[in-house]
mmCIF file of C-alpha atoms in Angstrom:
data_model
loop_
_atom_site.group_PDB
_atom_site.id
_atom_site.type_symbol
_atom_site.label_atom_id
_atom_site.label_comp_id
_atom_site.label_asym_id
_atom_site.label_seq_id
_atom_site.Cartn_x
_atom_site.Cartn_y
_atom_site.Cartn_z
ATOM 1 C CA MET A 198 -0.017 0.081 -0.088
ATOM 2 C CA ALA A 199 1.806 3.184 -1.128
ATOM 3 C CA ILE A 200 -0.796 5.637 0.369
ATOM 4 C CA PHE A 201 -0.655 5.411 4.039
ATOM 5 C CA SER A 202 -3.380 7.831 5.254
ATOM 6 C CA VAL A 203 -5.578 10.763 4.394
ATOM 7 C CA TYR A 204 -6.434 13.585 6.876
ATOM 8 C CA VAL A 205 -8.850 16.362 6.278
ATOM 9 C CA VAL A 206 -8.493 19.229 8.604
ATOM 10 C CA ASN A 207 -11.234 22.156 8.834
ATOM 11 C CA LYS A 208 -10.555 25.848 9.207
ATOM 12 C CA ALA A 209 -10.217 25.946 12.850
ATOM 13 C CA GLY A 210 -7.599 22.962 12.850
ATOM 14 C CA GLY A 211 -9.893 20.302 13.944
ATOM 15 C CA LEU A 212 -9.736 16.815 12.222
ATOM 16 C CA ILE A 213 -12.901 16.158 10.369
ATOM 17 C CA TYR A 214 -11.967 12.909 8.543
ATOM 18 C CA GLN A 215 -9.295 10.326 8.724
ATOM 19 C CA LEU A 216 -8.590 7.238 6.801
ATOM 20 C CA ASP A 217 -5.781 4.688 7.324
ATOM 21 C CA SER A 218 -4.923 2.312 4.604
ATOM 22 C CA TYR A 219 -1.494 0.916 5.296
ATOM 23 C CA ALA A 220 -0.617 -2.706 5.472
ATOM 24 C CA PRO A 221 -0.195 -4.162 8.958
ATOM 25 C CA ARG A 222 3.042 -3.241 10.573
ATOM 26 C CA ALA A 223 5.691 -5.621 11.582
ATOM 27 C CA GLU A 224 4.845 -7.423 14.726
ATOM 28 C CA ALA A 225 6.724 -9.923 16.647
ATOM 29 C CA GLU A 226 5.170 -12.654 18.960
ATOM 30 C CA LYS A 227 7.419 -14.666 21.269
ATOM 31 C CA THR A 228 7.162 -16.855 24.187
ATOM 32 C CA PHE A 229 8.976 -15.987 27.343
ATOM 33 C CA SER A 230 9.889 -17.559 30.558
ATOM 34 C CA TYR A 231 10.529 -15.789 33.878
ATOM 35 C CA PRO A 232 12.429 -13.554 34.244
ATOM 36 C CA LEU A 233 11.780 -11.344 31.269
ATOM 37 C CA ASP A 234 14.802 -10.160 29.626
ATOM 38 C CA LEU A 235 13.355 -7.012 28.358
ATOM 39 C CA LEU A 236 12.763 -3.824 30.447
ATOM 40 C CA LEU A 237 9.314 -2.628 30.082
ATOM 41 C CA LYS A 238 8.033 0.729 31.293
ATOM 42 C CA LEU A 239 4.691 2.544 31.301
ATOM 43 C CA HIS A 240 4.373 5.497 29.119
ATOM 44 C CA ASP A 241 1.290 7.397 28.028
ATOM 45 C CA GLU A 242 -1.201 4.630 28.900
ATOM 46 C CA ARG A 243 0.865 1.978 27.076
ATOM 47 C CA VAL A 244 3.531 -0.586 28.089
ATOM 48 C CA LEU A 245 6.650 0.052 25.911
ATOM 49 C CA VAL A 246 9.885 -1.834 25.526
ATOM 50 C CA ALA A 247 12.699 0.469 27.210
ATOM 51 C CA PHE A 248 15.632 -1.798 26.811
ATOM 52 C CA GLY A 249 16.489 -5.329 25.467
ATOM 53 C CA GLN A 250 16.073 -4.956 21.792
ATOM 54 C CA ARG A 251 16.378 -8.253 19.960
ATOM 55 C CA ASP A 252 14.795 -10.504 17.294
ATOM 56 C CA GLY A 253 12.375 -8.081 15.764
ATOM 57 C CA ILE A 254 11.329 -6.585 19.120
ATOM 58 C CA ARG A 255 12.672 -3.037 19.191
ATOM 59 C CA VAL A 256 12.852 -0.227 21.659
ATOM 60 C CA GLY A 257 9.657 1.625 21.486
ATOM 61 C CA HIS A 258 7.464 -1.083 20.548
ATOM 62 C CA ALA A 259 4.291 -1.623 22.605
ATOM 63 C CA VAL A 260 2.848 -4.717 24.294
ATOM 64 C CA LEU A 261 -0.037 -5.424 21.894
ATOM 65 C CA ALA A 262 -1.379 -8.789 23.164
ATOM 66 C CA ILE A 263 -0.668 -11.319 25.967
ATOM 67 C CA ASN A 264 -1.378 -15.034 25.235
ATOM 68 C CA GLY A 265 -3.369 -14.070 22.150
ATOM 69 C CA MET A 266 -5.709 -11.599 23.913
ATOM 70 C CA ASP A 267 -5.479 -8.059 22.940
ATOM 71 C CA VAL A 268 -4.122 -5.687 25.748
ATOM 72 C CA ASN A 269 -6.285 -2.630 26.692
ATOM 73 C CA GLY A 270 -3.840 0.205 27.297
ATOM 74 C CA LYS A 271 -1.945 -0.728 30.398
ATOM 75 C CA TYR A 272 -4.565 -3.361 31.410
ATOM 76 C CA THR A 273 -4.729 -6.984 30.092
ATOM 77 C CA ALA A 274 -8.102 -8.133 28.744
ATOM 78 C CA ASP A 275 -8.947 -9.366 32.113
ATOM 79 C CA GLY A 276 -8.516 -5.962 33.663
ATOM 80 C CA LYS A 277 -5.275 -6.856 35.524
ATOM 81 C CA GLU A 278 -2.248 -4.447 35.181
ATOM 82 C CA VAL A 279 0.249 -5.686 32.535
ATOM 83 C CA LEU A 280 3.429 -4.895 34.594
ATOM 84 C CA GLU A 281 1.999 -6.549 37.561
ATOM 85 C CA TYR A 282 0.989 -9.694 35.485
ATOM 86 C CA LEU A 283 4.415 -9.942 33.894
ATOM 87 C CA GLY A 284 6.138 -9.573 37.278
ATOM 88 C CA ASN A 285 4.450 -12.665 38.723
ATOM 89 C CA PRO A 286 6.454 -15.738 38.046
ATOM 90 C CA ALA A 287 3.314 -17.865 38.257
ATOM 91 C CA ASN A 288 1.985 -16.478 35.019
ATOM 92 C CA TYR A 289 4.896 -17.791 32.938
ATOM 93 C CA PRO A 290 5.557 -19.063 30.330
ATOM 94 C CA VAL A 291 3.733 -16.285 28.574
ATOM 95 C CA SER A 292 3.498 -15.324 24.823
ATOM 96 C CA ILE A 293 3.602 -11.721 24.091
ATOM 97 C CA ARG A 294 3.107 -9.815 20.969
ATOM 98 C CA PHE A 295 5.151 -6.613 20.426
ATOM 99 C CA GLY A 296 4.677 -4.024 17.634
ATOM 100 C CA ARG A 297 4.716 -0.493 16.787
ATOM 101 C CA PRO A 298 1.701 1.164 18.575
ATOM 102 C CA ARG A 299 -1.069 2.472 16.299
ATOM 103 C CA LEU A 300 -2.246 6.086 17.011
ATOM 104 C CA THR A 301 -5.396 6.516 18.988
ATOM 105 C CA SER A 302 -8.023 8.868 17.598
ATOM 106 C CA ASN A 303 -7.144 11.432 20.284
ATOM 107 C CA GLU A 304 -3.573 11.505 19.215
ATOM 108 C CA LYS A 305 -4.496 11.905 15.624
ATOM 109 C CA LEU A 306 -6.795 14.895 16.488
ATOM 110 C CA MET A 307 -3.766 16.397 18.444
ATOM 111 C CA LEU A 308 -1.403 15.757 15.515
ATOM 112 C CA ALA A 309 -3.654 17.326 13.123
ATOM 113 C CA SER A 310 -4.093 20.577 15.030
ATOM 114 C CA MET A 311 -0.316 20.682 15.604
ATOM 115 C CA PHE A 312 0.113 20.428 11.940
ATOM 116 C CA HIS A 313 -2.426 23.173 11.342
ATOM 117 C CA SER A 314 -0.483 25.484 13.610
ATOM 118 C CA LEU A 315 2.813 24.622 11.806
ATOM 119 C CA PHE A 316 1.161 25.406 8.562
ATOM 120 C CA ALA A 317 0.104 28.760 9.715
ATOM 121 C CA ILE A 318 3.657 29.449 11.014
ATOM 122 C CA GLY A 319 4.976 28.249 7.721
ATOM 123 C CA SER A 320 2.921 30.785 5.791
ATOM 124 C CA GLN A 321 3.862 33.659 7.947
ATOM 125 C CA LEU A 322 7.532 32.920 7.848
ATOM 126 C CA SER A 323 7.556 33.104 4.033
ATOM 127 C CA PRO A 324 9.467 36.146 2.808
ATOM 128 C CA GLU A 325 6.807 36.708 -0.069
ATOM 129 C CA GLN A 326 3.245 37.527 0.440
ATOM 130 C CA GLY A 327 0.640 34.925 -0.280
ATOM 131 C CA SER A 328 2.471 31.834 0.323
ATOM 132 C CA SER A 329 0.787 28.461 -0.180
ATOM 133 C CA GLY A 330 1.875 27.126 3.097
ATOM 134 C CA ILE A 331 3.610 23.817 3.549
ATOM 135 C CA GLU A 332 3.031 21.623 0.569
ATOM 136 C CA MET A 333 5.228 18.739 1.325
ATOM 137 C CA LEU A 334 7.085 17.303 4.351
ATOM 138 C CA GLU A 335 9.695 14.709 3.489
ATOM 139 C CA THR A 336 11.202 12.054 5.511
ATOM 140 C CA ASP A 337 13.056 8.854 4.707
ATOM 141 C CA THR A 338 9.950 6.563 5.327
ATOM 142 C CA PHE A 339 7.059 8.698 3.923
ATOM 143 C CA LYS A 340 6.176 11.953 2.336
ATOM 144 C CA LEU A 341 3.419 14.139 3.756
ATOM 145 C CA HIS A 342 1.519 16.226 1.028
ATOM 146 C CA CYS A 343 -0.841 19.029 1.969
ATOM 147 C CA PHE A 344 -3.232 20.991 -0.119
ATOM 148 C CA GLN A 345 -5.046 24.030 1.350
ATOM 149 C CA THR A 346 -8.304 25.058 -0.421
ATOM 150 C CA LEU A 347 -9.517 28.745 -0.887
ATOM 151 C CA THR A 348 -11.896 28.025 2.038
ATOM 152 C CA GLY A 349 -9.210 26.832 4.453
ATOM 153 C CA ILE A 350 -9.794 23.199 4.401
ATOM 154 C CA LYS A 351 -6.641 21.132 4.309
ATOM 155 C CA PHE A 352 -6.213 17.750 2.579
ATOM 156 C CA VAL A 353 -3.280 15.889 3.906
ATOM 157 C CA VAL A 354 -1.964 12.660 2.334
ATOM 158 C CA LEU A 355 0.805 10.553 3.741
ATOM 159 C CA ALA A 356 2.265 8.318 1.228
ATOM 160 C CA ASP A 357 5.388 6.335 0.132
ATOM 161 C CA PRO A 358 8.302 8.587 -1.018
ATOM 162 C CA ARG A 359 8.315 7.000 -4.371
ATOM 163 C CA GLN A 360 4.569 7.331 -5.057
ATOM 164 C CA ALA A 361 3.873 9.880 -7.795
ATOM 165 C CA GLY A 362 0.691 11.730 -8.696
ATOM 166 C CA ILE A 363 -0.234 12.809 -5.249
ATOM 167 C CA ASP A 364 -0.915 16.405 -6.460
ATOM 168 C CA SER A 365 -3.746 15.133 -8.726
ATOM 169 C CA LEU A 366 -4.977 12.835 -5.944
ATOM 170 C CA LEU A 367 -5.312 15.842 -3.584
ATOM 171 C CA ARG A 368 -7.262 17.687 -6.244
ATOM 172 C CA LYS A 369 -9.518 14.676 -6.690
ATOM 173 C CA ILE A 370 -10.115 14.354 -2.912
ATOM 174 C CA TYR A 371 -11.102 17.869 -2.999
ATOM 175 C CA GLU A 372 -13.603 17.183 -5.777
ATOM 176 C CA ILE A 373 -14.932 14.115 -3.894
ATOM 177 C CA TYR A 374 -15.326 16.392 -0.891
ATOM 178 C CA SER A 375 -17.242 19.207 -2.773
ATOM 179 C CA ASP A 376 -19.495 16.426 -4.240
ATOM 180 C CA PHE A 377 -20.340 14.075 -1.480
ATOM 181 C CA ALA A 378 -19.919 16.142 1.381
ATOM 182 C CA LEU A 379 -21.012 19.560 0.469
ATOM 183 C CA LYS A 380 -23.910 18.586 -1.619
ATOM 184 C CA ASN A 381 -25.191 16.471 1.159
ATOM 185 C CA PRO A 382 -28.030 18.120 3.063
ATOM 186 C CA PHE A 383 -27.320 16.071 6.193
ATOM 187 C CA TYR A 384 -23.572 17.315 6.369
ATOM 188 C CA SER A 385 -22.956 20.457 8.410
ATOM 189 C CA LEU A 386 -19.869 22.486 7.520
ATOM 190 C CA GLU A 387 -16.701 22.162 9.618
ATOM 191 C CA MET A 388 -18.182 18.944 11.316
ATOM 192 C CA PRO A 389 -16.720 15.408 11.072
ATOM 193 C CA ILE A 390 -17.633 13.867 7.743
ATOM 194 C CA ARG A 391 -19.797 10.893 8.092
ATOM 195 C CA CYS A 392 -21.044 10.257 4.666
ATOM 196 C CA GLU A 393 -20.855 6.866 3.135
ATOM 197 C CA LEU A 394 -20.692 7.996 -0.379
ATOM 198 C CA PHE A 395 -17.628 10.080 0.526
ATOM 199 C CA ASP A 396 -15.852 7.158 2.074
ATOM 200 C CA GLN A 397 -16.595 4.857 -0.810
ATOM 201 C CA ASN A 398 -15.507 7.215 -3.497
ATOM 202 C CA LEU A 399 -12.358 8.330 -1.526
ATOM 203 C CA LYS A 400 -11.309 4.580 -1.304
ATOM 204 C CA LEU A 401 -11.843 4.246 -4.981
ATOM 205 C CA ALA A 402 -9.714 7.324 -5.689
ATOM 206 C CA LEU A 403 -6.933 5.938 -3.535
ATOM 207 C CA GLU A 404 -6.835 2.621 -5.266
ATOM 208 C CA VAL A 405 -6.796 4.313 -8.734
ATOM 209 C CA ALA A 406 -3.941 6.657 -7.595
ATOM 210 C CA GLU A 407 -1.827 3.663 -6.166
ATOM 211 C CA LYS A 408 -2.215 1.701 -9.431
ATOM 212 C CA ALA A 409 -1.484 4.665 -11.654
ATOM 213 C CA GLY A 410 1.099 6.422 -9.449
ATOM 214 C CA THR A 411 4.195 4.476 -9.384
ATOM 215 C CA PHE A 412 4.464 4.237 -13.190
ATOM 216 C CA GLY A 413 4.327 7.944 -13.688
ATOM 217 C CA PRO A 414 2.046 11.005 -13.378
ATOM 218 C CA GLY A 415 -1.274 9.984 -11.779
ATOM 219 C CA SER A 416 -4.664 10.181 -13.481
ATOM 220 C CA CYS B 203 -41.203 28.246 0.529
ATOM 221 C CA GLU B 204 -43.138 30.219 -2.079
ATOM 222 C CA SER B 205 -40.073 31.825 -3.575
ATOM 223 C CA ARG B 206 -38.112 28.644 -3.569
ATOM 224 C CA ARG B 207 -40.879 26.903 -5.531
ATOM 225 C CA TRP B 208 -40.847 29.375 -8.260
ATOM 226 C CA ARG B 209 -37.121 29.482 -8.623
ATOM 227 C CA TYR B 210 -36.873 25.773 -8.860
ATOM 228 C CA GLY B 211 -39.871 25.463 -11.221
ATOM 229 C CA GLY B 212 -38.099 28.011 -13.425
ATOM 230 C CA ALA B 213 -34.945 26.100 -13.586
ATOM 231 C CA LEU B 214 -36.514 22.819 -14.530
ATOM 232 C CA HIS B 215 -38.584 24.630 -17.186
ATOM 233 C CA ALA B 216 -35.441 26.196 -18.583
ATOM 234 C CA ARG B 217 -33.714 22.936 -18.953
ATOM 235 C CA GLU B 218 -36.657 21.466 -21.008
ATOM 236 C CA VAL B 219 -37.292 24.123 -23.572
ATOM 237 C CA GLY B 220 -35.038 26.983 -24.390
ATOM 238 C CA ALA B 221 -36.087 30.084 -26.168
ATOM 239 C CA SER B 222 -35.617 28.580 -29.651
ATOM 240 C CA GLY B 223 -37.034 25.224 -28.601
ATOM 241 C CA ALA B 224 -33.525 23.716 -28.200
ATOM 242 C CA ARG B 225 -32.841 22.148 -24.893
ATOM 243 C CA ALA B 226 -31.012 24.370 -22.526
ATOM 244 C CA LYS B 227 -28.650 22.999 -19.923
ATOM 245 C CA VAL B 228 -28.436 23.547 -16.252
ATOM 246 C CA SER B 229 -25.363 22.819 -14.266
ATOM 247 C CA LEU B 230 -25.533 19.599 -12.278
ATOM 248 C CA SER B 231 -23.707 21.139 -9.374
ATOM 249 C CA ALA B 232 -26.113 23.997 -9.277
ATOM 250 C CA PHE B 233 -29.119 21.546 -9.117
ATOM 251 C CA ALA B 234 -27.430 19.407 -6.494
ATOM 252 C CA LEU B 235 -26.653 22.348 -4.345
ATOM 253 C CA LEU B 236 -30.160 23.850 -4.701
ATOM 254 C CA PHE B 237 -31.817 20.492 -3.950
ATOM 255 C CA SER B 238 -29.506 20.179 -0.887
ATOM 256 C CA GLU B 239 -30.731 23.576 0.283
ATOM 257 C CA LEU B 240 -34.348 22.574 -0.235
ATOM 258 C CA VAL B 241 -33.913 19.606 1.954
ATOM 259 C CA GLN B 242 -32.179 21.465 4.624
ATOM 260 C CA HIS B 243 -34.946 24.227 4.510
ATOM 261 C CA CYS B 244 -37.595 21.399 4.904
ATOM 262 C CA GLN B 245 -35.671 19.969 7.769
ATOM 263 C CA SER B 246 -35.874 23.333 9.550
ATOM 264 C CA CYS B 247 -39.710 23.385 9.069
ATOM 265 C CA VAL B 248 -40.453 19.908 10.453
ATOM 266 C CA PHE B 249 -39.873 17.976 13.625
ATOM 267 C CA LEU B 250 -39.842 14.351 12.417
ATOM 268 C CA VAL B 251 -38.248 12.665 9.700
ATOM 269 C CA ALA B 252 -41.673 11.180 8.280
ATOM 270 C CA GLU B 253 -42.816 14.839 8.061
ATOM 271 C CA LEU B 254 -39.832 15.678 6.033
ATOM 272 C CA GLN B 255 -40.730 13.309 3.342
ATOM 273 C CA VAL B 256 -44.215 14.659 3.326
ATOM 274 C CA HIS B 257 -42.899 18.293 3.028
ATOM 275 C CA LEU B 258 -40.626 17.342 0.203
ATOM 276 C CA ALA B 259 -43.513 15.576 -1.721
ATOM 277 C CA ALA B 260 -45.647 18.689 -1.266
ATOM 278 C CA LEU B 261 -42.814 20.846 -2.975
ATOM 279 C CA GLY B 262 -42.510 18.095 -5.626
ATOM 280 C CA ARG B 263 -46.325 18.423 -6.391
ATOM 281 C CA GLN B 264 -46.010 22.132 -6.980
ATOM 282 C CA VAL B 265 -43.157 21.534 -9.459
ATOM 283 C CA GLY B 266 -45.023 18.667 -11.109
ATOM 284 C CA ALA B 267 -47.958 20.820 -11.827
ATOM 285 C CA HIS B 268 -46.034 23.269 -13.581
ATOM 286 C CA VAL B 269 -43.782 20.882 -15.576
ATOM 287 C CA LEU B 270 -46.452 18.730 -17.017
ATOM 288 C CA ASP B 271 -47.204 21.158 -19.855
ATOM 289 C CA ALA B 272 -43.627 21.759 -20.590
ATOM 290 C CA LEU B 273 -42.904 17.956 -20.805
ATOM 291 C CA VAL B 274 -45.937 17.114 -23.060
ATOM 292 C CA ALA B 275 -45.117 20.016 -25.335
ATOM 293 C CA SER B 276 -41.555 18.843 -25.857
ATOM 294 C CA GLU B 277 -42.559 15.302 -26.582
ATOM 295 C CA LYS B 278 -43.111 14.409 -30.117
ATOM 296 C CA GLY B 279 -46.665 13.924 -31.062
ATOM 297 C CA ALA B 280 -47.630 16.473 -28.109
ATOM 298 C CA GLN B 281 -51.081 14.794 -27.463
ATOM 299 C CA ARG B 282 -52.957 14.590 -24.202
ATOM 300 C CA GLU B 283 -52.825 11.178 -22.625
ATOM 301 C CA THR B 284 -56.082 9.581 -22.201
ATOM 302 C CA LYS B 285 -55.018 6.113 -21.080
ATOM 303 C CA VAL B 286 -53.609 5.277 -17.707
ATOM 304 C CA LEU B 287 -50.729 3.341 -19.401
ATOM 305 C CA GLY B 288 -49.966 6.279 -21.642
ATOM 306 C CA ALA B 289 -49.654 8.635 -18.621
ATOM 307 C CA LEU B 290 -47.378 6.283 -16.875
ATOM 308 C CA LEU B 291 -45.190 5.834 -19.891
ATOM 309 C CA LEU B 292 -45.014 9.633 -20.243
ATOM 310 C CA VAL B 293 -43.890 9.859 -16.609
ATOM 311 C CA LYS B 294 -41.364 7.025 -17.018
ATOM 312 C CA GLY B 295 -39.869 8.342 -20.216
ATOM 313 C CA ALA B 296 -40.147 11.980 -20.557
ATOM 314 C CA MET B 297 -39.824 12.886 -16.993
ATOM 315 C CA TRP B 298 -36.925 10.622 -16.148
ATOM 316 C CA LYS B 299 -35.218 11.924 -19.256
ATOM 317 C CA ALA B 300 -35.411 15.430 -17.742
ATOM 318 C CA PHE B 301 -33.426 14.013 -14.916
ATOM 319 C CA GLY B 302 -30.841 12.580 -17.136
ATOM 320 C CA LYS B 303 -31.647 8.928 -17.824
ATOM 321 C CA GLU B 304 -34.536 6.770 -19.069
ATOM 322 C CA ALA B 305 -36.029 4.767 -16.177
ATOM 323 C CA ASN B 306 -35.703 1.527 -15.349
ATOM 324 C CA LYS B 307 -38.751 -0.454 -14.870
ATOM 325 C CA LEU B 308 -42.479 0.037 -14.826
ATOM 326 C CA GLU B 309 -44.547 -2.871 -13.090
ATOM 327 C CA GLN B 310 -47.959 -3.526 -12.032
ATOM 328 C CA ALA B 311 -48.690 -5.053 -8.766
ATOM 329 C CA ASN B 312 -50.070 -8.706 -8.879
ATOM 330 C CA ASP B 313 -52.735 -8.342 -6.355
ATOM 331 C CA ASP B 314 -53.987 -4.891 -7.044
ATOM 332 C CA ALA B 315 -54.929 -3.482 -10.388
ATOM 333 C CA CYS B 316 -54.548 0.107 -9.026
ATOM 334 C CA THR B 317 -50.900 -0.132 -7.901
ATOM 335 C CA PHE B 318 -47.900 0.263 -10.091
ATOM 336 C CA TYR B 319 -44.203 0.553 -9.363
ATOM 337 C CA ILE B 320 -41.440 2.444 -11.028
ATOM 338 C CA ILE B 321 -38.232 1.066 -10.032
ATOM 339 C CA GLY B 322 -34.824 2.584 -10.715
ATOM 340 C CA ARG B 323 -31.998 4.830 -9.563
ATOM 341 C CA GLN B 324 -32.725 8.505 -9.086
ATOM 342 C CA PRO B 325 -29.936 9.725 -11.250
ATOM 343 C CA LEU B 326 -29.745 13.234 -9.909
ATOM 344 C CA ILE B 327 -31.649 13.380 -6.759
ATOM 345 C CA ASN B 328 -29.782 10.740 -4.767
ATOM 346 C CA THR B 329 -26.371 10.873 -6.443
ATOM 347 C CA TYR B 330 -24.724 13.019 -3.853
ATOM 348 C CA ILE B 331 -26.809 12.318 -0.809
ATOM 349 C CA SER B 332 -25.707 10.063 1.968
ATOM 350 C CA VAL B 333 -28.542 9.546 4.424
ATOM 351 C CA PRO B 334 -27.269 9.141 7.971
ATOM 352 C CA LYS B 335 -27.894 5.741 9.685
ATOM 353 C CA GLU B 336 -30.522 7.135 12.179
ATOM 354 C CA ASP B 337 -32.748 8.290 9.393
ATOM 355 C CA SER B 338 -32.340 5.451 7.008
ATOM 356 C CA ARG B 339 -36.006 5.105 6.093
ATOM 357 C CA PHE B 340 -35.895 8.558 4.664
ATOM 358 C CA ASN B 341 -35.470 8.942 0.942
ATOM 359 C CA CYS B 342 -35.024 12.218 -0.988
ATOM 360 C CA ALA B 343 -36.931 10.682 -3.793
ATOM 361 C CA GLY B 344 -39.956 11.821 -1.861
ATOM 362 C CA PHE B 345 -39.583 14.854 -3.980
ATOM 363 C CA THR B 346 -39.718 12.838 -7.282
ATOM 364 C CA ALA B 347 -42.738 11.089 -5.832
ATOM 365 C CA GLY B 348 -44.401 14.522 -5.577
ATOM 366 C CA ILE B 349 -43.661 15.424 -9.058
ATOM 367 C CA VAL B 350 -44.997 12.199 -10.469
ATOM 368 C CA GLU B 351 -48.008 12.523 -8.178
ATOM 369 C CA ALA B 352 -48.912 16.058 -9.666
ATOM 370 C CA MET B 353 -48.323 14.869 -13.188
ATOM 371 C CA LEU B 354 -50.750 12.065 -12.985
ATOM 372 C CA THR B 355 -53.261 13.905 -11.068
ATOM 373 C CA HIS B 356 -53.204 16.984 -13.453
ATOM 374 C CA SER B 357 -53.549 14.689 -16.370
ATOM 375 C CA GLY B 358 -56.901 13.447 -14.950
ATOM 376 C CA PHE B 359 -55.726 10.293 -13.195
ATOM 377 C CA PRO B 360 -55.720 10.950 -9.437
ATOM 378 C CA ALA B 361 -53.295 9.045 -7.535
ATOM 379 C CA LYS B 362 -51.064 8.817 -4.459
ATOM 380 C CA VAL B 363 -47.308 8.198 -5.096
ATOM 381 C CA THR B 364 -44.824 7.243 -2.255
ATOM 382 C CA ALA B 365 -41.091 6.453 -2.358
ATOM 383 C CA ARG B 366 -39.345 3.783 -0.629
ATOM 384 C CA TRP B 367 -36.043 1.879 -0.682
ATOM 385 C CA HIS B 368 -36.382 -1.373 -2.321
ATOM 386 C CA LYS B 369 -33.564 -2.405 -4.662
ATOM 387 C CA ASP B 370 -32.478 1.256 -5.438
ATOM 388 C CA THR B 371 -35.581 3.472 -5.154
ATOM 389 C CA THR B 372 -39.150 2.369 -5.968
ATOM 390 C CA LEU B 373 -42.071 4.839 -6.454
ATOM 391 C CA MET B 374 -45.269 3.244 -5.632
ATOM 392 C CA ILE B 375 -48.156 4.774 -7.578
ATOM 393 C CA LYS B 376 -51.593 4.109 -6.258
ATOM 394 C CA PHE B 377 -54.502 5.174 -8.417
ATOM 395 C CA GLU B 378 -57.918 5.772 -7.211
ATOM 396 C CA GLU B 379 -60.617 3.218 -7.979
ATOM 397 C CA ALA B 380 -62.405 5.376 -10.412
ATOM 398 C CA VAL B 381 -59.314 5.515 -12.686
ATOM 399 C CA ILE B 382 -58.834 1.857 -13.289
ATOM 400 C CA ALA B 383 -62.567 0.742 -13.460
#
């Protein structure tokens, strides 16, 4: 999947739509016996690996599941605290799944508003008047493309660095927004977008862009 | 509501017959946005979803009354329909074409000679509208139902038309007894 996610941010900086479409991330499941040779610590309501990187389990990975049952923040599925559970030798041998933690929706909201602020700072720092703001943010693992419309709505797409045709994809998403969200009498402006037709058409557009993109300019 | 009715009636008429008799075109986006505004206006007038459908149908009836003559005039032959089937075919063909495509299917109910169904997508009305799950029984095609009802009633075939979800959108047309006898 070359396109990782789509975010739509409204005029005030609030996230009104979000879609993730990346392939599942690398996860590692291993069986351990007491004592655990990894150092775990509690951070932000999650149990993370602090030390003891090996075999696909890296520092920063979170505990995703214990004995096959998904972990709920810092509590196991049964409601016990994870760190306490793993500190008790009676519970071993235990099978733990580690992986990169997914963003919660609250975190996505915060990140979207932070990006909104950075975007505003970017336009003001510009030496010329009427700057378009941040259009692209590049890292070694992904590229973030942003398109701001005349009305202040921002469409943000995170994609693979090699993916081409994201500009036309952003315009297409704008078109889909103006068709299926703005022409829908049940949608109020600046509110979270909950329109089925918008979801369906957006997913279709992403598929088309992925197929066409890596071979050259998108459709 | 009055002013909105005249504005809308005017737009549909303009699409049918231009000054020289050629078909004028109206932008789809303009229509979609106007219709969306119509639905929102109705939402502000009523308290229940069921009433919303009734309100839309009432507006549709006003449009239908005005549009009937324009449609008949633009059809080849331009004769007044005197048979029930003829009127239904006029609705199915000419009116649906005004919305962009020929319908779909015209069926008669098995058990009731007075009831007919027109089945098919509403190419313009429902294209951009996603009804939220809480109101899933509501169908904006109530507007089209109103238009059809007015067209039939003013042609001399009193009927009641309702819209419902059943494989796309179905318009159920129920004629009065006197029409079928």
